[in-house]
Every structure is written in C-alpha cells, then in structure tokens.
Amino acid sequence: MLKVDNLNVYYGGIHALKGVSINVDEGQIVSIIGSNGAGKSTLINSISGIVKYKEGEITYKGDKLPKQAHKIVKAGICQVPEGRIIFANLTVMENLNMGAFLRNDKNDIEKDKKRIFELFPILKARENQIAGTLSGGEQQMLAMGRGLMSNPDLILLDEPSLGLAPLLINTIFDIIIEIKNMGKTILLVEQNAFKALSIADKAYVLEQGVVTLEGDAKSLIKDEKVQEAYLGKKNTQTV
C-alpha cells in the first residue's frame, strides 16, 4: 500500500533521515520504534506532507504520493499527530466534523460518526463539551476519532501513548487493534517499543535517521539487540 524509498530529509545542516526505506502492506500494523531524536516523527511527517523531503520517493497504492498535505488526506491517508493536537476551543462534535472537512457524503459521514461513538463511547457522552477540557486520554481518543472521520485507508499514528497512564495506554492499544479490524492499515510510531511490537505485523528500528533493523514484529521482540536497547529485562521476561 505504501512504499517509502531512499528518503532523505534535512533540517538546515542536520541530516535527519538518511536513505530510509519502508514498506507497508494493506491490512497491516507496521511499527516504527526508536529512541528520541531517531527520526520517527520526521518520517511520519514526511509521509503526511508536513515535512518536505529533499531526496527519495513515496508511493501509495502504486502511484507517486502528492506532496501537499490536503491532497494526501484526499488520497486516503490521515495522520493522528503527536501531542493530541486537537481544536481545543471547539466541541468534541465540531472536532469530528473538522475531520470530515474534505468529504461531502453526508449519509456516510453520519454512519462513520456513529461508528466512532461506538469505538469511543466517552466521546458520545462528551459530544457537546469543549475539547480542551477533556482529559489527556479523552483528547487522544478524540484525535484518533477525528482522523477516522476523513475515512482513511491508511492511518499514521504518532506516539499515541505519549503522556498517558498505563491503564489508558492499554485501552489505546486495544482500540488500535479494533481499528485494524475495521479494515484500516496502520503505520505506528511509538516509543513504547514493547506495546508497539506486541500488536504489529512488521516493524522497523530507526536509529539516528537510519533503519538498522526490520522484519516480523514477533521476531524483533525476541531480538537481543532490541531487548537490550528498547525493552529492558522487565519486558523480556514476558515474551
């Protein structure tokens, strides 16, 4: 579904991504793991059109992906950004409506809204509440719901567990699996390597802008280098 080939991104004189190549097959959860500053968010922002890349190519469903963010959304890709960047002064319902901004299929929009309220019941209870007053976990659910309202085939999730309590993290990852079961494809960028690998079909390890490991997620979770660098002794006992 998505192919990133030899992507190079620079921030001034800093070479942030150095020839990164990844593949995402339809129906998969593909996880990108790595430490802070590894280039994970740069990669996902490059795919969604937020960051401009200097060299390389991105193709989506066999066609070259446009570089303008609104055209990328229209093509069927949405990003749920790091930090739950919602419209804080709008209500929950208004945020969801913003997610469907490029759509004009009113009946399907209402069906998708109903499905999102089934996926996130708390959003239904808060539909008229100002989004900025929601808890961190509720804001993350709203950000994911707003992304789904664009009716994407591919969802880019950037650090969905960041800053959440452990119980909420489990809930968010359960919901990610449910979204996959809805027929969506997911590219997941996540610092919580154990959780990311445990739900993924395939994974890549990004270090200082370079892909250093890739493969089946269940194999990577048992890899000694991955365990030592990202999982720690506590998590290796649960593998």
PDB file of C-alpha atoms in Angstrom:
ATOM      1  CA  MET A   1       0.000   0.000   0.000  1.00  0.00           C
ATOM      2  CA  LEU A   2       2.757   2.441   0.978  1.00  0.00           C
ATOM      3  CA  LYS A   3       6.367   2.409  -0.167  1.00  0.00           C
ATOM      4  CA  VAL A   4       8.984   4.849   1.086  1.00  0.00           C
ATOM      5  CA  ASP A   5      12.171   4.599  -0.960  1.00  0.00           C
ATOM      6  CA  ASN A   6      15.532   6.165  -0.047  1.00  0.00           C
ATOM      7  CA  LEU A   7      14.027   9.119   1.822  1.00  0.00           C
ATOM      8  CA  ASN A   8      16.421  11.911   2.821  1.00  0.00           C
ATOM      9  CA  VAL A   9      15.278  14.824   4.987  1.00  0.00           C
ATOM     10  CA  TYR A  10      17.346  17.774   6.160  1.00  0.00           C
ATOM     11  CA  TYR A  11      16.693  20.426   8.792  1.00  0.00           C
ATOM     12  CA  GLY A  12      19.196  23.040   7.687  1.00  0.00           C
ATOM     13  CA  GLY A  13      22.564  21.315   8.016  1.00  0.00           C
ATOM     14  CA  ILE A  14      21.152  18.382  10.006  1.00  0.00           C
ATOM     15  CA  HIS A  15      20.604  15.194   8.001  1.00  0.00           C
ATOM     16  CA  ALA A  16      17.530  13.870   9.862  1.00  0.00           C
ATOM     17  CA  LEU A  17      16.615  10.890   7.624  1.00  0.00           C
ATOM     18  CA  LYS A  18      19.385   9.107   5.742  1.00  0.00           C
ATOM     19  CA  GLY A  19      18.103   6.935   2.924  1.00  0.00           C
ATOM     20  CA  VAL A  20      15.130   5.493   4.811  1.00  0.00           C
ATOM     21  CA  SER A  21      13.069   2.831   3.023  1.00  0.00           C
ATOM     22  CA  ILE A  22       9.974   1.086   4.411  1.00  0.00           C
ATOM     23  CA  ASN A  23       7.008  -0.869   3.040  1.00  0.00           C
ATOM     24  CA  VAL A  24       3.510  -1.043   4.487  1.00  0.00           C
ATOM     25  CA  ASP A  25       1.199  -3.753   3.143  1.00  0.00           C
ATOM     26  CA  GLU A  26      -2.576  -3.368   3.153  1.00  0.00           C
ATOM     27  CA  GLY A  27      -4.275  -4.511   6.349  1.00  0.00           C
ATOM     28  CA  GLN A  28      -1.092  -4.482   8.423  1.00  0.00           C
ATOM     29  CA  ILE A  29       0.028  -2.686  11.540  1.00  0.00           C
ATOM     30  CA  VAL A  30       3.618  -1.608  10.888  1.00  0.00           C
ATOM     31  CA  SER A  31       5.517  -0.131  13.840  1.00  0.00           C
ATOM     32  CA  ILE A  32       8.483   2.231  13.775  1.00  0.00           C
ATOM     33  CA  ILE A  33      10.427   2.143  17.033  1.00  0.00           C
ATOM     34  CA  GLY A  34      13.474   4.059  18.163  1.00  0.00           C
ATOM     35  CA  SER A  35      14.730   6.452  20.795  1.00  0.00           C
ATOM     36  CA  ASN A  36      14.086  10.202  20.999  1.00  0.00           C
ATOM     37  CA  GLY A  37      15.618  12.004  18.036  1.00  0.00           C
ATOM     38  CA  ALA A  38      15.851   8.868  15.892  1.00  0.00           C
ATOM     39  CA  GLY A  39      13.731  10.443  13.136  1.00  0.00           C
ATOM     40  CA  LYS A  40      10.438   8.627  13.751  1.00  0.00           C
ATOM     41  CA  SER A  41       8.217  11.718  13.705  1.00  0.00           C
ATOM     42  CA  THR A  42      10.190  13.184  10.799  1.00  0.00           C
ATOM     43  CA  LEU A  43       9.407  10.050   8.795  1.00  0.00           C
ATOM     44  CA  ILE A  44       5.693  10.148   9.521  1.00  0.00           C
ATOM     45  CA  ASN A  45       5.531  13.921   8.928  1.00  0.00           C
ATOM     46  CA  SER A  46       7.263  13.441   5.575  1.00  0.00           C
ATOM     47  CA  ILE A  47       4.637  10.916   4.507  1.00  0.00           C
ATOM     48  CA  SER A  48       1.774  13.217   5.528  1.00  0.00           C
ATOM     49  CA  GLY A  49       3.253  16.251   3.754  1.00  0.00           C
ATOM     50  CA  ILE A  50       4.092  18.299   6.840  1.00  0.00           C
ATOM     51  CA  VAL A  51       7.863  17.964   6.333  1.00  0.00           C
ATOM     52  CA  LYS A  52       9.389  18.315   2.861  1.00  0.00           C
ATOM     53  CA  TYR A  53      11.957  15.713   1.822  1.00  0.00           C
ATOM     54  CA  LYS A  54      14.929  16.512  -0.393  1.00  0.00           C
ATOM     55  CA  GLU A  55      15.548  13.105  -1.967  1.00  0.00           C
ATOM     56  CA  GLY A  56      13.650   9.851  -2.341  1.00  0.00           C
ATOM     57  CA  GLU A  57      10.167   8.808  -3.369  1.00  0.00           C
ATOM     58  CA  ILE A  58       6.924   7.863  -1.649  1.00  0.00           C
ATOM     59  CA  THR A  59       4.315   5.814  -3.498  1.00  0.00           C
ATOM     60  CA  TYR A  60       0.819   4.985  -2.300  1.00  0.00           C
ATOM     61  CA  LYS A  61      -1.256   2.245  -3.917  1.00  0.00           C
ATOM     62  CA  GLY A  62       1.243   2.188  -6.769  1.00  0.00           C
ATOM     63  CA  ASP A  63       1.110   5.924  -7.555  1.00  0.00           C
ATOM     64  CA  LYS A  64       3.503   8.668  -6.550  1.00  0.00           C
ATOM     65  CA  LEU A  65       2.143  10.349  -3.432  1.00  0.00           C
ATOM     66  CA  PRO A  66       1.415  14.081  -3.799  1.00  0.00           C
ATOM     67  CA  LYS A  67       3.416  16.362  -1.509  1.00  0.00           C
ATOM     68  CA  GLN A  68       0.563  18.701  -0.479  1.00  0.00           C
ATOM     69  CA  ALA A  69      -0.980  17.673   2.847  1.00  0.00           C
ATOM     70  CA  HIS A  70      -4.634  18.194   1.813  1.00  0.00           C
ATOM     71  CA  LYS A  71      -4.129  16.082  -1.324  1.00  0.00           C
ATOM     72  CA  ILE A  72      -2.564  13.333   0.781  1.00  0.00           C
ATOM     73  CA  VAL A  73      -5.636  13.313   3.041  1.00  0.00           C
ATOM     74  CA  LYS A  74      -7.881  13.196  -0.016  1.00  0.00           C
ATOM     75  CA  ALA A  75      -5.876  10.220  -1.317  1.00  0.00           C
ATOM     76  CA  GLY A  76      -6.834   8.258   1.805  1.00  0.00           C
ATOM     77  CA  ILE A  77      -4.068   8.896   4.344  1.00  0.00           C
ATOM     78  CA  CYS A  78      -4.595  10.642   7.674  1.00  0.00           C
ATOM     79  CA  GLN A  79      -2.209  11.459  10.495  1.00  0.00           C
ATOM     80  CA  VAL A  80      -3.058  11.467  14.179  1.00  0.00           C
ATOM     81  CA  PRO A  81      -0.295  13.792  15.390  1.00  0.00           C
ATOM     82  CA  GLU A  82       1.946  13.503  18.410  1.00  0.00           C
ATOM     83  CA  GLY A  83       0.687  15.502  21.366  1.00  0.00           C
ATOM     84  CA  ARG A  84      -3.040  15.142  20.596  1.00  0.00           C
ATOM     85  CA  ILE A  85      -3.234  18.388  18.606  1.00  0.00           C
ATOM     86  CA  ILE A  86      -6.983  18.879  18.738  1.00  0.00           C
ATOM     87  CA  PHE A  87      -9.006  22.061  18.225  1.00  0.00           C
ATOM     88  CA  ALA A  88      -9.130  22.946  21.915  1.00  0.00           C
ATOM     89  CA  ASN A  89     -11.724  25.733  21.609  1.00  0.00           C
ATOM     90  CA  LEU A  90     -14.193  23.618  19.625  1.00  0.00           C
ATOM     91  CA  THR A  91     -16.545  20.962  20.956  1.00  0.00           C
ATOM     92  CA  VAL A  92     -15.960  17.250  20.527  1.00  0.00           C
ATOM     93  CA  MET A  93     -18.587  17.158  17.784  1.00  0.00           C
ATOM     94  CA  GLU A  94     -17.052  20.140  15.983  1.00  0.00           C
ATOM     95  CA  ASN A  95     -13.638  18.436  16.087  1.00  0.00           C
ATOM     96  CA  LEU A  96     -15.117  15.316  14.496  1.00  0.00           C
ATOM     97  CA  ASN A  97     -16.819  17.417  11.833  1.00  0.00           C
ATOM     98  CA  MET A  98     -13.466  19.045  11.044  1.00  0.00           C
ATOM     99  CA  GLY A  99     -12.075  15.575  10.376  1.00  0.00           C
ATOM    100  CA  ALA A 100     -14.653  15.190   7.587  1.00  0.00           C
ATOM    101  CA  PHE A 101     -13.909  18.623   6.110  1.00  0.00           C
ATOM    102  CA  LEU A 102     -12.948  17.279   2.653  1.00  0.00           C
ATOM    103  CA  ARG A 103     -15.948  14.938   2.426  1.00  0.00           C
ATOM    104  CA  ASN A 104     -19.419  15.634   1.042  1.00  0.00           C
ATOM    105  CA  ASP A 105     -21.064  12.208   1.521  1.00  0.00           C
ATOM    106  CA  LYS A 106     -23.381  13.293   4.335  1.00  0.00           C
ATOM    107  CA  ASN A 107     -25.027   9.910   4.962  1.00  0.00           C
ATOM    108  CA  ASP A 108     -21.691   8.117   5.194  1.00  0.00           C
ATOM    109  CA  ILE A 109     -20.318  10.854   7.437  1.00  0.00           C
ATOM    110  CA  GLU A 110     -23.145  10.231   9.903  1.00  0.00           C
ATOM    111  CA  LYS A 111     -22.532   6.473   9.734  1.00  0.00           C
ATOM    112  CA  ASP A 112     -18.833   6.995  10.450  1.00  0.00           C
ATOM    113  CA  LYS A 113     -19.677   9.300  13.346  1.00  0.00           C
ATOM    114  CA  LYS A 114     -21.917   6.626  14.827  1.00  0.00           C
ATOM    115  CA  ARG A 115     -19.159   4.035  14.436  1.00  0.00           C
ATOM    116  CA  ILE A 116     -16.659   6.347  16.163  1.00  0.00           C
ATOM    117  CA  PHE A 117     -19.049   6.809  19.091  1.00  0.00           C
ATOM    118  CA  GLU A 118     -19.268   3.007  19.323  1.00  0.00           C
ATOM    119  CA  LEU A 119     -15.474   2.802  19.298  1.00  0.00           C
ATOM    120  CA  PHE A 120     -15.088   5.661  21.807  1.00  0.00           C
ATOM    121  CA  PRO A 121     -18.269   5.760  23.952  1.00  0.00           C
ATOM    122  CA  ILE A 122     -16.823   8.518  26.132  1.00  0.00           C
ATOM    123  CA  LEU A 123     -16.827  10.865  23.121  1.00  0.00           C
ATOM    124  CA  LYS A 124     -20.577  10.391  22.724  1.00  0.00           C
ATOM    125  CA  ALA A 125     -21.047  11.370  26.360  1.00  0.00           C
ATOM    126  CA  ARG A 126     -18.832  14.432  25.807  1.00  0.00           C
ATOM    127  CA  GLU A 127     -20.006  15.418  22.308  1.00  0.00           C
ATOM    128  CA  ASN A 128     -21.010  18.965  23.313  1.00  0.00           C
ATOM    129  CA  GLN A 129     -18.048  19.514  25.659  1.00  0.00           C
ATOM    130  CA  ILE A 130     -15.202  21.871  24.755  1.00  0.00           C
ATOM    131  CA  ALA A 131     -12.348  19.623  23.645  1.00  0.00           C
ATOM    132  CA  GLY A 132      -9.700  21.480  25.638  1.00  0.00           C
ATOM    133  CA  THR A 133     -11.414  20.453  28.878  1.00  0.00           C
ATOM    134  CA  LEU A 134     -11.105  16.711  28.152  1.00  0.00           C
ATOM    135  CA  SER A 135      -8.572  14.535  29.940  1.00  0.00           C
ATOM    136  CA  GLY A 136      -5.392  13.527  28.117  1.00  0.00           C
ATOM    137  CA  GLY A 137      -6.768  10.086  27.309  1.00  0.00           C
ATOM    138  CA  GLU A 138     -10.049  11.524  26.043  1.00  0.00           C
ATOM    139  CA  GLN A 139      -8.165  14.003  23.863  1.00  0.00           C
ATOM    140  CA  GLN A 140      -6.153  11.132  22.360  1.00  0.00           C
ATOM    141  CA  MET A 141      -9.381   9.291  21.590  1.00  0.00           C
ATOM    142  CA  LEU A 142     -10.782  12.457  20.010  1.00  0.00           C
ATOM    143  CA  ALA A 143      -7.659  12.901  17.882  1.00  0.00           C
ATOM    144  CA  MET A 144      -7.988   9.310  16.667  1.00  0.00           C
ATOM    145  CA  GLY A 145     -11.716   9.712  16.053  1.00  0.00           C
ATOM    146  CA  ARG A 146     -11.166  12.952  14.134  1.00  0.00           C
ATOM    147  CA  GLY A 147      -8.607  11.166  11.953  1.00  0.00           C
ATOM    148  CA  LEU A 148     -11.040   8.349  11.233  1.00  0.00           C
ATOM    149  CA  MET A 149     -13.647  10.898  10.133  1.00  0.00           C
ATOM    150  CA  SER A 150     -11.590  11.555   6.986  1.00  0.00           C
ATOM    151  CA  ASN A 151     -12.404   7.932   6.037  1.00  0.00           C
ATOM    152  CA  PRO A 152      -8.751   6.956   5.504  1.00  0.00           C
ATOM    153  CA  ASP A 153      -7.413   3.648   4.256  1.00  0.00           C
ATOM    154  CA  LEU A 154      -4.045   4.304   5.925  1.00  0.00           C
ATOM    155  CA  ILE A 155      -3.692   5.880   9.378  1.00  0.00           C
ATOM    156  CA  LEU A 156      -0.407   7.348  10.591  1.00  0.00           C
ATOM    157  CA  LEU A 157      -0.328   7.238  14.404  1.00  0.00           C
ATOM    158  CA  ASP A 158       2.412   9.326  16.008  1.00  0.00           C
ATOM    159  CA  GLU A 159       3.143   8.430  19.660  1.00  0.00           C
ATOM    160  CA  PRO A 160      -0.469   7.657  20.695  1.00  0.00           C
ATOM    161  CA  SER A 161       0.555   6.561  24.209  1.00  0.00           C
ATOM    162  CA  LEU A 162       2.675   9.629  24.995  1.00  0.00           C
ATOM    163  CA  GLY A 163       1.912  11.035  28.430  1.00  0.00           C
ATOM    164  CA  LEU A 164      -0.896   8.598  29.232  1.00  0.00           C
ATOM    165  CA  ALA A 165      -1.338   6.487  32.366  1.00  0.00           C
ATOM    166  CA  PRO A 166      -0.547   2.755  31.950  1.00  0.00           C
ATOM    167  CA  LEU A 167      -4.220   1.706  32.089  1.00  0.00           C
ATOM    168  CA  LEU A 168      -5.122   4.196  29.348  1.00  0.00           C
ATOM    169  CA  ILE A 169      -2.171   3.029  27.254  1.00  0.00           C
ATOM    170  CA  ASN A 170      -3.628  -0.489  27.262  1.00  0.00           C
ATOM    171  CA  THR A 171      -7.011   0.921  26.219  1.00  0.00           C
ATOM    172  CA  ILE A 172      -5.492   2.912  23.348  1.00  0.00           C
ATOM    173  CA  PHE A 173      -3.622  -0.131  22.022  1.00  0.00           C
ATOM    174  CA  ASP A 174      -6.773  -2.256  22.247  1.00  0.00           C
ATOM    175  CA  ILE A 175      -8.537   0.397  20.169  1.00  0.00           C
ATOM    176  CA  ILE A 176      -5.708   0.388  17.593  1.00  0.00           C
ATOM    177  CA  ILE A 177      -6.320  -3.343  17.119  1.00  0.00           C
ATOM    178  CA  GLU A 178     -10.058  -2.654  16.731  1.00  0.00           C
ATOM    179  CA  ILE A 179      -9.288  -0.024  14.076  1.00  0.00           C
ATOM    180  CA  LYS A 180      -7.207  -2.577  12.189  1.00  0.00           C
ATOM    181  CA  ASN A 181     -10.140  -5.000  12.402  1.00  0.00           C
ATOM    182  CA  MET A 182     -12.284  -2.313  10.741  1.00  0.00           C
ATOM    183  CA  GLY A 183     -10.140  -2.857   7.633  1.00  0.00           C
ATOM    184  CA  LYS A 184      -7.706   0.014   8.165  1.00  0.00           C
ATOM    185  CA  THR A 185      -3.946  -0.107   7.630  1.00  0.00           C
ATOM    186  CA  ILE A 186      -1.820   1.500  10.355  1.00  0.00           C
ATOM    187  CA  LEU A 187       1.692   2.915  10.467  1.00  0.00           C
ATOM    188  CA  LEU A 188       2.506   3.324  14.149  1.00  0.00           C
ATOM    189  CA  VAL A 189       5.348   5.447  15.509  1.00  0.00           C
ATOM    190  CA  GLU A 190       5.787   4.683  19.182  1.00  0.00           C
ATOM    191  CA  GLN A 191       8.373   4.969  21.966  1.00  0.00           C
ATOM    192  CA  ASN A 192       6.710   2.177  23.949  1.00  0.00           C
ATOM    193  CA  ALA A 193       8.540  -0.471  21.946  1.00  0.00           C
ATOM    194  CA  PHE A 194       7.098  -3.472  23.749  1.00  0.00           C
ATOM    195  CA  LYS A 195       3.483  -2.426  23.179  1.00  0.00           C
ATOM    196  CA  ALA A 196       4.203  -1.387  19.585  1.00  0.00           C
ATOM    197  CA  LEU A 197       5.874  -4.680  18.711  1.00  0.00           C
ATOM    198  CA  SER A 198       3.263  -6.757  20.516  1.00  0.00           C
ATOM    199  CA  ILE A 199       0.441  -5.600  18.196  1.00  0.00           C
ATOM    200  CA  ALA A 200       2.403  -5.098  14.960  1.00  0.00           C
ATOM    201  CA  ASP A 201       2.741  -7.407  11.975  1.00  0.00           C
ATOM    202  CA  LYS A 202       6.030  -5.852  10.869  1.00  0.00           C
ATOM    203  CA  ALA A 203       8.422  -3.372  12.427  1.00  0.00           C
ATOM    204  CA  TYR A 204      11.426  -1.177  11.704  1.00  0.00           C
ATOM    205  CA  VAL A 205      14.047   0.097  14.134  1.00  0.00           C
ATOM    206  CA  LEU A 206      15.176   3.640  13.390  1.00  0.00           C
ATOM    207  CA  GLU A 207      18.441   4.941  14.873  1.00  0.00           C
ATOM    208  CA  GLN A 208      19.853   8.393  14.105  1.00  0.00           C
ATOM    209  CA  GLY A 209      17.882   8.599  10.872  1.00  0.00           C
ATOM    210  CA  VAL A 210      18.840   5.147   9.603  1.00  0.00           C
ATOM    211  CA  VAL A 211      16.821   1.904   9.523  1.00  0.00           C
ATOM    212  CA  THR A 212      19.072  -0.537  11.413  1.00  0.00           C
ATOM    213  CA  LEU A 213      16.668  -3.487  11.772  1.00  0.00           C
ATOM    214  CA  GLU A 214      13.482  -4.606  10.094  1.00  0.00           C
ATOM    215  CA  GLY A 215      11.327  -7.703   9.999  1.00  0.00           C
ATOM    216  CA  ASP A 216       8.457  -9.597  11.533  1.00  0.00           C
ATOM    217  CA  ALA A 217       7.474  -7.885  14.786  1.00  0.00           C
ATOM    218  CA  LYS A 218       7.274 -11.127  16.755  1.00  0.00           C
ATOM    219  CA  SER A 219      10.863 -11.910  15.725  1.00  0.00           C
ATOM    220  CA  LEU A 220      12.129  -8.434  16.556  1.00  0.00           C
ATOM    221  CA  ILE A 221      10.615  -8.582  20.028  1.00  0.00           C
ATOM    222  CA  LYS A 222      12.913 -11.560  20.692  1.00  0.00           C
ATOM    223  CA  ASP A 223      15.989  -9.954  19.125  1.00  0.00           C
ATOM    224  CA  GLU A 224      18.729  -9.472  21.736  1.00  0.00           C
ATOM    225  CA  LYS A 225      19.701  -6.018  20.439  1.00  0.00           C
ATOM    226  CA  VAL A 226      16.090  -4.826  20.534  1.00  0.00           C
ATOM    227  CA  GLN A 227      15.559  -6.270  24.005  1.00  0.00           C
ATOM    228  CA  GLU A 228      18.699  -4.635  25.347  1.00  0.00           C
ATOM    229  CA  ALA A 229      18.124  -1.230  23.738  1.00  0.00           C
ATOM    230  CA  TYR A 230      14.331  -0.822  23.920  1.00  0.00           C
ATOM    231  CA  LEU A 231      12.642  -3.437  26.077  1.00  0.00           C
ATOM    232  CA  GLY A 232      14.796  -3.963  29.143  1.00  0.00           C
ATOM    233  CA  LYS A 233      14.962  -7.015  31.388  1.00  0.00           C
ATOM    234  CA  LYS A 234      11.463  -6.464  32.799  1.00  0.00           C
ATOM    235  CA  ASN A 235       9.740  -6.836  29.414  1.00  0.00           C
ATOM    236  CA  THR A 236      11.910  -9.670  28.130  1.00  0.00           C
ATOM    237  CA  GLN A 237      10.504 -11.877  30.859  1.00  0.00           C
ATOM    238  CA  THR A 238       7.005 -11.532  29.335  1.00  0.00           C
ATOM    239  CA  VAL A 239       7.983 -12.539  25.800  1.00  0.00           C
TER     240      VAL A 239
END
